[in-house]
Structure formats: C-alpha cells, structure tokens
Amino acid sequence: MKELDLLRQELLSCDTQLVDILMKRFDVVEKIMALKEKNQMQILQPEQESRQKEALDIELKGNVHQEEIADIYARVLYNSKKIQGKKLFDYNIVLIGFMGAGKSTISAFLRDALAMDVVEMDQVIAEQQGMSISEIFETYGEEYFRNLETQLLIDMQSKQNVIISCGGGVRERNVAEMKKNGKVVLLKADPQTILDRVKDSDERPLLNGHKNVEYIADLMEARRAKYEAAADIVVQTDGKSALEICEEMIHKLRSADE
C-alpha cells in the first residue's frame, strides 16, 4: 500500500499549506483593521464582502467541488469577521435604551458584521423561566424579574466580545454588573421615531392603549436620567441606517478605550 501512504503524505502537505494560507489571511485581516483605525476609515464594509463573494462565484463556476469550496469559504469569512470583532472589543457591549430605540436591530447587524454572539436578555430569561416576560411580572413581580436580569449579567461576566441587549428598565445594581466586563451603549431616538417603529407591534404591553407621542415622551423622560447615568457612550439612531449607527458606535467605543 505504498501508493496509499504517498497519497496520505500529499494530503498532509495540503493541510499544512491550508494552515499557512489561513494564517496569512488572518494576518492580513488584522493589518487591514489596523490600517482602517489608523486612518479613521470606515470599519464595516459589507459591500467589500459582496465583491469578494461575486469574485469567488466567478472563479468557481463549473468547478466540480463548487458547493464544498463555497461552504469552506463561508466559514473562513465568518472566522475572519470574528477576528475583527475580537480585535475591536475584548469586552462585552451592553445595549440599553427605550423600546424601539434599535437594540435588536443593531444586535443583529453586529452579529452578522463581526460574527459576535448576541444575548437578548428578555428572550433568554423567558426561555429559562418557561413563560413570557409579562407572565413573569404578573406571577412573581418586577423585583423577581430584575433579580433574574442581575444574575444573567453576572453570568455574562465570564465572557467577552458578546452583545448583550437589555430590556427597557435599568436599575443601579444591574448597571454595576454591566460595567464589570462591558461598555454600556445607550441607543436613543425621538418619541415620534419610537412611535413609528412600534405602532404596528403588539409585543410592547407597556404601550398598549397608549401609542401616542405624548405618552412615549413622558415615559422616556422618566427614564432619561437613569439611562444617561448608565451609559459609557450615547448614539442617536434617528434617520440612520444600521451600518451608520454601528460605525458611529464603534468609533465612539474605540475613542473611549484610548
């Protein structure tokens, strides 16, 4: 079986070359990130990813292993994004703000752009308790729910490079836990913007029967001082795309790190 042994050696050589190529690629990714930061350039460039994908599709057209190679490339791209995310943030990003301010939208965008894990606190707590947030409040009260939030924030301190999207409420104990391994980002929007974003949703029990600018403005004002006291940075989201919001957030966080 000498021929088989030779083929296995050739396969091992291919694997070694693959590792070398991947290391070179990831090194280039880090150099690109450093160059962007040094020259205050746009960090997130989804259009570049599209161009790379188009070029790969052309290169692989008609290849017998097109599907398999494309699958591998997708994973390489994912891990390249993950390296970028880790290079940018060695801590967690905690998003706070009024309902409709954009927390879920921005979490999803960063998850895709930088391969960051996302923890939607309300969703995790609901899954852990086996009931909706409204049911938790009705059955056990707000204090019980806030304690669940506190414990989840404590659990997240062992992790890094995670996006934690919080519910609308903020209490001092929770803010203290957020800051132990995270930077707190306050997303803001005007009352009219909030109304436009939530008016067709029935998943905001606090606003049911009160979907008007005046009520939203009063509720936002009641929470404003706590939000602003908790925030490391503030990003206004009105009239901006998810990309614009994330770019502004990244640059503000990086400036705060210096």
Tab-separated table of C-alpha atoms in Angstrom:
chain	number	residue	atom	x	y	z
A	1	MET	CA	0.000	0.000	0.000
A	2	LYS	CA	2.922	2.304	-0.692
A	3	GLU	CA	0.788	4.376	-3.074
A	4	LEU	CA	-1.791	4.967	-0.338
A	5	ASP	CA	0.921	6.144	2.054
A	6	LEU	CA	2.196	8.576	-0.554
A	7	LEU	CA	-1.284	9.957	-1.123
A	8	ARG	CA	-1.772	10.420	2.608
A	9	GLN	CA	1.521	12.298	2.792
A	10	GLU	CA	0.351	14.512	-0.064
A	11	LEU	CA	-2.906	15.136	1.800
A	12	LEU	CA	-0.964	16.123	4.919
A	13	SER	CA	1.115	18.509	2.828
A	14	CYS	CA	-2.109	20.096	1.508
A	15	ASP	CA	-3.388	20.527	5.068
A	16	THR	CA	-0.131	22.200	6.097
A	17	GLN	CA	-0.405	24.596	3.166
A	18	LEU	CA	-4.013	25.335	4.070
A	19	VAL	CA	-2.995	26.252	7.623
A	20	ASP	CA	-0.239	28.526	6.292
A	21	ILE	CA	-2.649	30.244	3.895
A	22	LEU	CA	-5.255	30.743	6.622
A	23	MET	CA	-2.667	32.211	8.979
A	24	LYS	CA	-1.570	34.609	6.243
A	25	ARG	CA	-5.173	35.556	5.505
A	26	PHE	CA	-6.000	36.232	9.145
A	27	ASP	CA	-2.800	38.250	9.493
A	28	VAL	CA	-3.891	40.393	6.537
A	29	VAL	CA	-7.321	40.845	8.163
A	30	GLU	CA	-5.632	42.223	11.293
A	31	LYS	CA	-3.416	44.538	9.216
A	32	ILE	CA	-6.464	45.869	7.349
A	33	MET	CA	-8.196	46.574	10.673
A	34	ALA	CA	-5.131	48.390	11.996
A	35	LEU	CA	-4.877	50.475	8.803
A	36	LYS	CA	-8.558	51.428	8.941
A	37	GLU	CA	-8.248	52.548	12.546
A	38	LYS	CA	-5.030	54.449	11.961
A	39	ASN	CA	-6.604	56.410	9.100
A	40	GLN	CA	-10.053	56.788	10.708
A	41	MET	CA	-11.627	54.811	7.851
A	42	GLN	CA	-14.975	53.044	7.799
A	43	ILE	CA	-14.589	49.807	9.760
A	44	LEU	CA	-17.573	47.850	8.459
A	45	GLN	CA	-17.695	47.437	4.676
A	46	PRO	CA	-20.372	44.902	3.728
A	47	GLU	CA	-20.078	45.884	0.068
A	48	GLN	CA	-16.496	44.531	0.052
A	49	GLU	CA	-17.800	41.181	1.280
A	50	SER	CA	-20.273	41.143	-1.624
A	51	ARG	CA	-17.491	41.851	-4.109
A	52	GLN	CA	-15.388	39.017	-2.696
A	53	LYS	CA	-18.340	36.641	-2.918
A	54	GLU	CA	-19.019	37.612	-6.544
A	55	ALA	CA	-15.342	37.090	-7.445
A	56	LEU	CA	-15.377	33.662	-5.809
A	57	ASP	CA	-18.558	32.649	-7.641
A	58	ILE	CA	-16.908	33.535	-10.953
A	59	GLU	CA	-13.748	31.634	-10.021
A	60	LEU	CA	-15.690	28.512	-9.013
A	61	LYS	CA	-18.208	28.475	-11.849
A	62	GLY	CA	-18.354	24.979	-13.303
A	63	ASN	CA	-15.968	23.556	-10.682
A	64	VAL	CA	-16.936	20.042	-9.657
A	65	HIS	CA	-16.382	20.975	-5.997
A	66	GLN	CA	-18.034	24.403	-6.178
A	67	GLU	CA	-20.513	23.739	-3.361
A	68	GLU	CA	-17.909	22.335	-0.981
A	69	ILE	CA	-15.390	25.114	-1.611
A	70	ALA	CA	-18.072	27.794	-1.212
A	71	ASP	CA	-19.052	26.231	2.112
A	72	ILE	CA	-15.454	26.332	3.338
A	73	TYR	CA	-15.059	29.918	2.160
A	74	ALA	CA	-18.184	30.953	4.058
A	75	ARG	CA	-16.659	29.556	7.233
A	76	VAL	CA	-13.331	31.280	6.573
A	77	LEU	CA	-15.174	34.559	6.064
A	78	TYR	CA	-17.123	34.023	9.296
A	79	ASN	CA	-13.921	33.488	11.263
A	80	SER	CA	-12.276	36.491	9.609
A	81	LYS	CA	-15.183	38.583	10.906
A	82	LYS	CA	-14.771	37.020	14.336
A	83	ILE	CA	-11.114	38.023	14.386
A	84	GLN	CA	-12.127	41.590	13.521
A	85	GLY	CA	-14.707	41.616	16.316
A	86	LYS	CA	-12.218	40.322	18.883
A	87	LYS	CA	-9.636	42.845	17.692
A	88	LEU	CA	-12.119	45.660	18.234
A	89	PHE	CA	-13.681	44.551	21.507
A	90	ASP	CA	-12.138	42.438	24.258
A	91	TYR	CA	-15.188	43.162	26.385
A	92	ASN	CA	-18.961	42.843	26.079
A	93	ILE	CA	-21.143	45.516	24.502
A	94	VAL	CA	-24.289	46.180	26.523
A	95	LEU	CA	-27.086	47.902	24.630
A	96	ILE	CA	-29.662	49.850	26.619
A	97	GLY	CA	-32.431	52.229	25.591
A	98	PHE	CA	-36.155	52.699	25.309
A	99	MET	CA	-38.221	50.171	23.397
A	100	GLY	CA	-37.933	50.807	19.658
A	101	ALA	CA	-34.567	52.573	20.007
A	102	GLY	CA	-32.964	49.880	17.837
A	103	LYS	CA	-31.328	47.436	20.255
A	104	SER	CA	-32.459	44.258	18.462
A	105	THR	CA	-31.701	45.704	15.023
A	106	ILE	CA	-28.178	46.757	15.995
A	107	SER	CA	-27.521	43.463	17.774
A	108	ALA	CA	-28.474	41.541	14.643
A	109	PHE	CA	-26.336	43.774	12.417
A	110	LEU	CA	-23.240	43.367	14.598
A	111	ARG	CA	-23.847	39.627	14.835
A	112	ASP	CA	-23.667	39.400	11.048
A	113	ALA	CA	-20.939	42.004	10.503
A	114	LEU	CA	-18.482	40.866	13.200
A	115	ALA	CA	-19.652	37.312	13.987
A	116	MET	CA	-20.381	38.361	17.568
A	117	ASP	CA	-22.636	36.316	19.825
A	118	VAL	CA	-25.863	38.029	20.875
A	119	VAL	CA	-27.737	37.655	24.142
A	120	GLU	CA	-31.258	39.090	24.094
A	121	MET	CA	-31.843	39.239	27.831
A	122	ASP	CA	-35.634	39.185	27.757
A	123	GLN	CA	-35.605	36.226	25.393
A	124	VAL	CA	-33.078	34.266	27.475
A	125	ILE	CA	-34.969	34.915	30.715
A	126	ALA	CA	-38.278	33.918	29.127
A	127	GLU	CA	-36.733	30.669	27.893
A	128	GLN	CA	-35.145	29.946	31.270
A	129	GLN	CA	-38.409	30.543	33.140
A	130	GLY	CA	-40.655	28.890	30.578
A	131	MET	CA	-43.015	31.864	30.454
A	132	SER	CA	-43.278	35.261	28.804
A	133	ILE	CA	-41.918	38.420	30.422
A	134	SER	CA	-45.477	39.627	31.031
A	135	GLU	CA	-46.285	36.355	32.781
A	136	ILE	CA	-43.166	36.627	34.945
A	137	PHE	CA	-44.206	40.120	36.027
A	138	GLU	CA	-47.778	39.036	36.747
A	139	THR	CA	-46.753	35.892	38.631
A	140	TYR	CA	-43.665	36.981	40.582
A	141	GLY	CA	-43.465	40.764	40.273
A	142	GLU	CA	-40.874	43.180	38.902
A	143	GLU	CA	-38.294	42.658	41.672
A	144	TYR	CA	-38.094	38.953	40.863
A	145	PHE	CA	-37.590	39.764	37.174
A	146	ARG	CA	-34.876	42.353	37.896
A	147	ASN	CA	-33.059	39.783	40.027
A	148	LEU	CA	-33.110	37.398	37.068
A	149	GLU	CA	-31.576	40.175	34.952
A	150	THR	CA	-28.879	40.717	37.571
A	151	GLN	CA	-27.949	37.036	37.674
A	152	LEU	CA	-27.760	36.838	33.871
A	153	LEU	CA	-25.472	39.880	33.777
A	154	ILE	CA	-23.245	38.256	36.397
A	155	ASP	CA	-23.124	35.060	34.320
A	156	MET	CA	-22.066	37.057	31.251
A	157	GLN	CA	-19.008	38.497	33.028
A	158	SER	CA	-17.062	35.331	32.260
A	159	LYS	CA	-17.464	36.013	28.536
A	160	GLN	CA	-16.200	38.703	26.178
A	161	ASN	CA	-16.975	40.021	22.713
A	162	VAL	CA	-20.693	39.398	23.292
A	163	ILE	CA	-23.536	41.813	22.515
A	164	ILE	CA	-25.994	41.969	25.404
A	165	SER	CA	-29.314	43.556	24.501
A	166	CYS	CA	-31.162	44.650	27.632
A	167	GLY	CA	-34.826	45.289	28.224
A	168	GLY	CA	-36.167	48.803	28.740
A	169	GLY	CA	-35.673	49.006	32.510
A	170	VAL	CA	-32.419	49.994	34.231
A	171	ARG	CA	-31.574	49.673	37.924
A	172	GLU	CA	-28.330	50.600	39.664
A	173	ARG	CA	-27.361	47.038	40.659
A	174	ASN	CA	-27.725	45.882	37.061
A	175	VAL	CA	-25.712	48.805	35.740
A	176	ALA	CA	-22.898	47.927	38.138
A	177	GLU	CA	-22.875	44.350	36.839
A	178	MET	CA	-22.964	45.523	33.206
A	179	LYS	CA	-19.813	47.567	33.673
A	180	LYS	CA	-17.733	44.769	35.227
A	181	ASN	CA	-16.947	43.326	31.790
A	182	GLY	CA	-18.722	45.583	29.356
A	183	LYS	CA	-19.221	49.024	27.882
A	184	VAL	CA	-22.764	50.362	28.057
A	185	VAL	CA	-24.140	51.888	24.848
A	186	LEU	CA	-27.294	53.969	25.093
A	187	LEU	CA	-29.311	53.992	21.876
A	188	LYS	CA	-31.651	56.968	21.663
A	189	ALA	CA	-34.448	58.033	19.342
A	190	ASP	CA	-37.051	60.793	19.351
A	191	PRO	CA	-40.582	59.913	20.576
A	192	GLN	CA	-42.015	60.175	17.051
A	193	THR	CA	-39.376	57.777	15.749
A	194	ILE	CA	-40.174	55.350	18.563
A	195	LEU	CA	-43.887	55.526	17.747
A	196	ASP	CA	-43.245	54.935	14.043
A	197	ARG	CA	-41.187	51.835	14.892
A	198	VAL	CA	-43.565	50.220	17.421
A	199	LYS	CA	-47.048	51.322	16.338
A	200	ASP	CA	-47.779	48.083	14.452
A	201	SER	CA	-46.404	45.801	17.179
A	202	ASP	CA	-48.485	44.156	19.902
A	203	GLU	CA	-45.373	42.954	21.746
A	204	ARG	CA	-44.989	46.169	23.784
A	205	PRO	CA	-47.541	45.725	26.617
A	206	LEU	CA	-46.429	48.950	28.276
A	207	LEU	CA	-47.658	50.901	25.250
A	208	ASN	CA	-50.888	49.033	24.588
A	209	GLY	CA	-53.616	51.662	24.578
A	210	HIS	CA	-51.006	54.420	24.808
A	211	LYS	CA	-49.481	54.539	21.345
A	212	ASN	CA	-49.040	58.272	21.055
A	213	VAL	CA	-46.097	60.660	21.097
A	214	GLU	CA	-47.081	62.375	24.350
A	215	TYR	CA	-47.219	59.175	26.410
A	216	ILE	CA	-43.960	57.887	24.922
A	217	ALA	CA	-42.226	61.230	25.548
A	218	ASP	CA	-43.315	61.240	29.219
A	219	LEU	CA	-42.160	57.657	29.745
A	220	MET	CA	-38.822	58.347	28.070
A	221	GLU	CA	-38.279	61.434	30.203
A	222	ALA	CA	-38.963	59.437	33.367
A	223	ARG	CA	-36.162	57.044	32.417
A	224	ARG	CA	-33.754	59.519	30.814
A	225	ALA	CA	-31.598	60.278	33.865
A	226	LYS	CA	-31.003	56.590	34.665
A	227	TYR	CA	-30.201	55.775	31.042
A	228	GLU	CA	-27.708	58.614	30.713
A	229	ALA	CA	-26.061	57.856	34.065
A	230	ALA	CA	-25.524	54.237	32.980
A	231	ALA	CA	-24.144	54.971	29.504
A	232	ASP	CA	-20.476	54.974	28.530
A	233	ILE	CA	-21.438	56.346	25.118
A	234	VAL	CA	-24.676	57.572	23.511
A	235	VAL	CA	-25.745	57.053	19.888
A	236	GLN	CA	-28.770	58.768	18.371
A	237	THR	CA	-30.467	56.431	15.886
A	238	ASP	CA	-32.999	58.678	14.138
A	239	GLY	CA	-32.695	58.733	10.359
A	240	LYS	CA	-29.616	56.488	10.295
A	241	SER	CA	-29.077	53.081	8.763
A	242	ALA	CA	-27.915	50.168	10.919
A	243	LEU	CA	-24.489	50.469	9.257
A	244	GLU	CA	-24.216	54.175	10.121
A	245	ILE	CA	-25.278	53.549	13.723
A	246	CYS	CA	-22.774	50.711	14.162
A	247	GLU	CA	-19.941	52.717	12.611
A	248	GLU	CA	-20.610	55.629	14.942
A	249	MET	CA	-20.825	53.267	17.901
A	250	ILE	CA	-17.550	51.517	17.031
A	251	HIS	CA	-15.624	54.765	16.645
A	252	LYS	CA	-17.024	56.160	19.908
A	253	LEU	CA	-16.190	52.983	21.795
A	254	ARG	CA	-12.669	52.871	20.377
A	255	SER	CA	-12.151	56.526	21.325
A	256	ALA	CA	-13.402	55.773	24.843
A	257	ASP	CA	-10.867	52.917	25.058
A	258	GLU	CA	-7.918	55.208	24.362
